[in-house]
């Protein structure tokens, strides 16, 4: 790519813990209910962009949609080596589902201008849908490669990647501009340097809202979101273990037959399975 490559990495601020508190009325997460961190899976997206920058030069924008506290995660991305940070923040964005979130992120990427590559994490540890990446690609009408495990080659106009599929791995060449969602196995994440942290402190983070992005307000926030999180229930794992004592002789035989009974009564083992 004669011109310097432009890479955008959307990163999300997420609660540090899984015990998130939801507003009982709106079902929206009360983000101040726990300490916020950079979505751990986005570190691999940042690292992937930095490795491309080192191998062939690039300008990397880290962008995040969230409350003003999300500036912290953008500073972390700059301390790791990203060039610019952009915060998309506006009361109108509150309660956005993935469709509305991806619309806002895609609009910001359009406003940045010529972008060659967008790299997102596999998923966010709170919403955990993995939908935002492919949705951004859809808004921007870009090809997308999900579950990318390796970036093999970055050429003029195309990228060769390996991605995880159910049957194993698939290698594909994808035209740029495009979007990749990346897996943890793609790279070892570097630590931010002191020099990087100093640069992050001195790098201003512009904040874009509904007005700056000229967004369609009917697509925004809780009202503009087709999906509403109405309730989150922790999964209850009901365990009722049986204890089988099989020390020697008789008790082993008894133990094995009560184990078989248990497996049959739970439809793990069928009568037929026993004889095959
Ligand atoms: C427990 C819970 C369940 C939810 N379930 C749903 C649901 O089923 N459907 C739905 O539409 N919404 C749901 N939401 C709302 C959803 O979390 C938000 O819309 C969120 O902004 C994006 O979805 P996600 O967290 O699933 O991100 P994912 O789609 O898992 O994130 C994938 C990648 O997209 C990028 N990304 C995601 N969010 C942002 C952001 N705000 N800024 C920058 N980059 C970002 C990151 O690179 C991230 O790695 C849920 C929220 C919670 C807390």
mmCIF file of N, CA and C and ligand atoms in Angstrom, residues 10-12 29 39 42 63-65 96-98 101 105 120-121 123-124 126-132 227 229 232, ligand 1:
data_model
loop_
_atom_site.group_PDB
_atom_site.id
_atom_site.type_symbol
_atom_site.label_atom_id
_atom_site.label_comp_id
_atom_site.label_asym_id
_atom_site.label_seq_id
_atom_site.Cartn_x
_atom_site.Cartn_y
_atom_site.Cartn_z
ATOM 1 N N UNK A 10 -11.983 -0.563 17.257
ATOM 2 C CA UNK A 10 -13.021 -0.248 18.237
ATOM 3 C C UNK A 10 -12.755 -1.017 19.534
ATOM 4 N N UNK A 11 -12.701 -0.292 20.638
ATOM 5 C CA UNK A 11 -12.437 -0.953 21.926
ATOM 6 C C UNK A 11 -13.536 -0.566 22.909
ATOM 7 N N UNK A 12 -13.889 -1.512 23.761
ATOM 8 C CA UNK A 12 -15.005 -1.259 24.678
ATOM 9 C C UNK A 12 -14.550 -1.237 26.130
ATOM 10 N N UNK A 29 -27.491 -1.493 31.834
ATOM 11 C CA UNK A 29 -26.475 -1.742 32.880
ATOM 12 C C UNK A 29 -26.091 -0.431 33.562
ATOM 13 N N UNK A 39 -11.948 -3.919 27.642
ATOM 14 C CA UNK A 39 -12.383 -5.292 27.337
ATOM 15 C C UNK A 39 -11.153 -6.142 27.012
ATOM 16 N N UNK A 42 -10.146 -7.042 23.523
ATOM 17 C CA UNK A 42 -9.770 -5.973 22.586
ATOM 18 C C UNK A 42 -8.263 -5.725 22.591
ATOM 19 N N UNK A 63 -11.073 3.677 18.820
ATOM 20 C CA UNK A 63 -12.324 4.414 19.046
ATOM 21 C C UNK A 63 -13.186 3.647 20.044
ATOM 22 N N UNK A 64 -13.902 4.387 20.879
ATOM 23 C CA UNK A 64 -14.750 3.738 21.867
ATOM 24 C C UNK A 64 -16.050 4.510 22.046
ATOM 25 N N UNK A 65 -17.153 3.786 22.126
ATOM 26 C CA UNK A 65 -18.439 4.413 22.427
ATOM 27 C C UNK A 65 -18.756 4.109 23.878
ATOM 28 N N UNK A 96 -27.919 1.665 24.251
ATOM 29 C CA UNK A 96 -27.829 1.147 22.879
ATOM 30 C C UNK A 96 -27.628 -0.351 22.862
ATOM 31 N N UNK A 97 -28.342 -1.024 21.958
ATOM 32 C CA UNK A 97 -28.069 -2.442 21.751
ATOM 33 C C UNK A 97 -26.969 -2.550 20.701
ATOM 34 N N UNK A 98 -26.665 -3.747 20.244
ATOM 35 C CA UNK A 98 -25.532 -3.903 19.323
ATOM 36 C C UNK A 98 -25.798 -3.210 17.988
ATOM 37 N N UNK A 101 -25.272 0.471 18.605
ATOM 38 C CA UNK A 101 -23.847 0.693 18.882
ATOM 39 C C UNK A 101 -23.029 0.626 17.598
ATOM 40 N N UNK A 105 -20.700 3.482 15.768
ATOM 41 C CA UNK A 105 -19.266 3.236 15.492
ATOM 42 C C UNK A 105 -18.978 3.332 13.993
ATOM 43 N N UNK A 120 -11.666 -5.689 15.353
ATOM 44 C CA UNK A 120 -12.363 -5.704 16.640
ATOM 45 C C UNK A 120 -11.968 -6.949 17.420
ATOM 46 N N UNK A 121 -12.312 -6.932 18.728
ATOM 47 C CA UNK A 121 -12.118 -8.129 19.535
ATOM 48 C C UNK A 121 -13.178 -9.157 19.159
ATOM 49 N N UNK A 123 -15.336 -10.611 21.179
ATOM 50 C CA UNK A 123 -16.571 -10.219 21.856
ATOM 51 C C UNK A 123 -16.251 -9.412 23.104
ATOM 52 N N UNK A 124 -17.287 -8.782 23.674
ATOM 53 C CA UNK A 124 -17.102 -8.011 24.905
ATOM 54 C C UNK A 124 -17.487 -8.901 26.083
ATOM 55 N N UNK A 126 -19.021 -8.248 28.736
ATOM 56 C CA UNK A 126 -20.310 -8.001 29.394
ATOM 57 C C UNK A 126 -21.457 -8.417 28.483
ATOM 58 N N UNK A 127 -21.651 -7.739 27.304
ATOM 59 C CA UNK A 127 -22.762 -8.115 26.419
ATOM 60 C C UNK A 127 -22.523 -9.489 25.816
ATOM 61 N N UNK A 128 -21.195 -9.792 25.489
ATOM 62 C CA UNK A 128 -20.838 -11.155 25.081
ATOM 63 C C UNK A 128 -21.548 -11.617 23.815
ATOM 64 N N UNK A 129 -22.017 -10.668 22.933
ATOM 65 C CA UNK A 129 -22.762 -11.128 21.759
ATOM 66 C C UNK A 129 -21.846 -11.392 20.574
ATOM 67 N N UNK A 130 -20.733 -10.666 20.483
ATOM 68 C CA UNK A 130 -19.868 -10.823 19.315
ATOM 69 C C UNK A 130 -20.511 -10.268 18.047
ATOM 70 N N UNK A 131 -21.554 -9.472 18.198
ATOM 71 C CA UNK A 131 -22.308 -8.989 17.036
ATOM 72 C C UNK A 131 -21.763 -7.685 16.460
ATOM 73 N N UNK A 132 -21.144 -6.849 17.311
ATOM 74 C CA UNK A 132 -20.827 -5.481 16.883
ATOM 75 C C UNK A 132 -19.873 -5.446 15.685
ATOM 76 N N UNK A 227 -33.372 -4.275 20.142
ATOM 77 C CA UNK A 227 -33.256 -5.283 21.202
ATOM 78 C C UNK A 227 -33.199 -4.611 22.567
ATOM 79 N N UNK A 229 -32.580 -5.454 26.626
ATOM 80 C CA UNK A 229 -32.219 -6.476 27.612
ATOM 81 C C UNK A 229 -33.202 -6.311 28.760
ATOM 82 N N UNK A 232 -31.527 -10.175 33.256
ATOM 83 C CA UNK A 232 -30.328 -11.027 33.203
ATOM 84 C C UNK A 232 -30.406 -11.947 34.408
HETATM 85 C C1 LIG B 1 -25.525 -8.845 29.900
HETATM 86 C C2 LIG B 1 -25.842 -8.062 28.642
HETATM 87 C C3 LIG B 1 -26.490 -8.701 27.602
HETATM 88 C C4 LIG B 1 -26.736 -7.992 26.420
HETATM 89 N N1 LIG B 1 -27.363 -8.659 25.415
HETATM 90 C C5 LIG B 1 -27.596 -7.993 24.252
HETATM 91 C C6 LIG B 1 -28.219 -8.656 23.164
HETATM 92 O O1 LIG B 1 -28.560 -9.845 23.229
HETATM 93 N N2 LIG B 1 -28.428 -7.952 22.018
HETATM 94 C C7 LIG B 1 -28.081 -6.658 21.898
HETATM 95 O O2 LIG B 1 -28.284 -6.096 20.822
HETATM 96 N N3 LIG B 1 -27.473 -5.986 22.905
HETATM 97 C C8 LIG B 1 -27.232 -6.639 24.072
HETATM 98 N N4 LIG B 1 -26.617 -5.991 25.098
HETATM 99 C C9 LIG B 1 -26.228 -4.603 24.906
HETATM 100 C C10 LIG B 1 -24.819 -4.650 24.296
HETATM 101 O O3 LIG B 1 -23.940 -5.043 25.286
HETATM 102 C C11 LIG B 1 -24.386 -3.307 23.853
HETATM 103 O O4 LIG B 1 -25.082 -2.983 22.744
HETATM 104 C C12 LIG B 1 -22.910 -3.206 23.543
HETATM 105 O O5 LIG B 1 -22.580 -1.908 23.254
HETATM 106 C C13 LIG B 1 -22.387 -4.007 22.411
HETATM 107 O O6 LIG B 1 -22.591 -5.348 22.467
HETATM 108 P P1 LIG B 1 -21.618 -6.410 23.154
HETATM 109 O O7 LIG B 1 -21.295 -5.945 24.506
HETATM 110 O O8 LIG B 1 -22.250 -7.720 22.991
HETATM 111 O O9 LIG B 1 -20.295 -6.338 22.259
HETATM 112 P P2 LIG B 1 -19.714 -7.447 21.258
HETATM 113 O O10 LIG B 1 -20.497 -7.496 20.021
HETATM 114 O O11 LIG B 1 -19.509 -8.757 21.977
HETATM 115 O O12 LIG B 1 -18.281 -6.754 20.981
HETATM 116 C C14 LIG B 1 -17.495 -7.203 19.913
HETATM 117 C C15 LIG B 1 -16.421 -6.169 19.655
HETATM 118 O O13 LIG B 1 -17.020 -4.953 19.172
HETATM 119 C C16 LIG B 1 -16.331 -3.820 19.694
HETATM 120 N N5 LIG B 1 -17.253 -3.053 20.561
HETATM 121 C C17 LIG B 1 -18.395 -3.481 21.203
HETATM 122 N N6 LIG B 1 -18.973 -2.476 21.891
HETATM 123 C C18 LIG B 1 -18.200 -1.378 21.677
HETATM 124 C C19 LIG B 1 -18.238 -0.012 22.132
HETATM 125 N N7 LIG B 1 -19.222 0.409 22.943
HETATM 126 N N8 LIG B 1 -17.234 0.837 21.731
HETATM 127 C C20 LIG B 1 -16.245 0.403 20.897
HETATM 128 N N9 LIG B 1 -16.132 -0.885 20.450
HETATM 129 C C21 LIG B 1 -17.088 -1.747 20.823
HETATM 130 C C22 LIG B 1 -15.124 -4.369 20.477
HETATM 131 O O14 LIG B 1 -14.028 -4.513 19.600
HETATM 132 C C23 LIG B 1 -15.632 -5.756 20.891
HETATM 133 O O15 LIG B 1 -14.581 -6.695 21.094
HETATM 134 C C24 LIG B 1 -26.348 -6.647 26.297
HETATM 135 C C25 LIG B 1 -25.705 -6.004 27.354
HETATM 136 C C26 LIG B 1 -25.466 -6.707 28.514
HETATM 137 C C27 LIG B 1 -24.740 -6.034 29.629
#
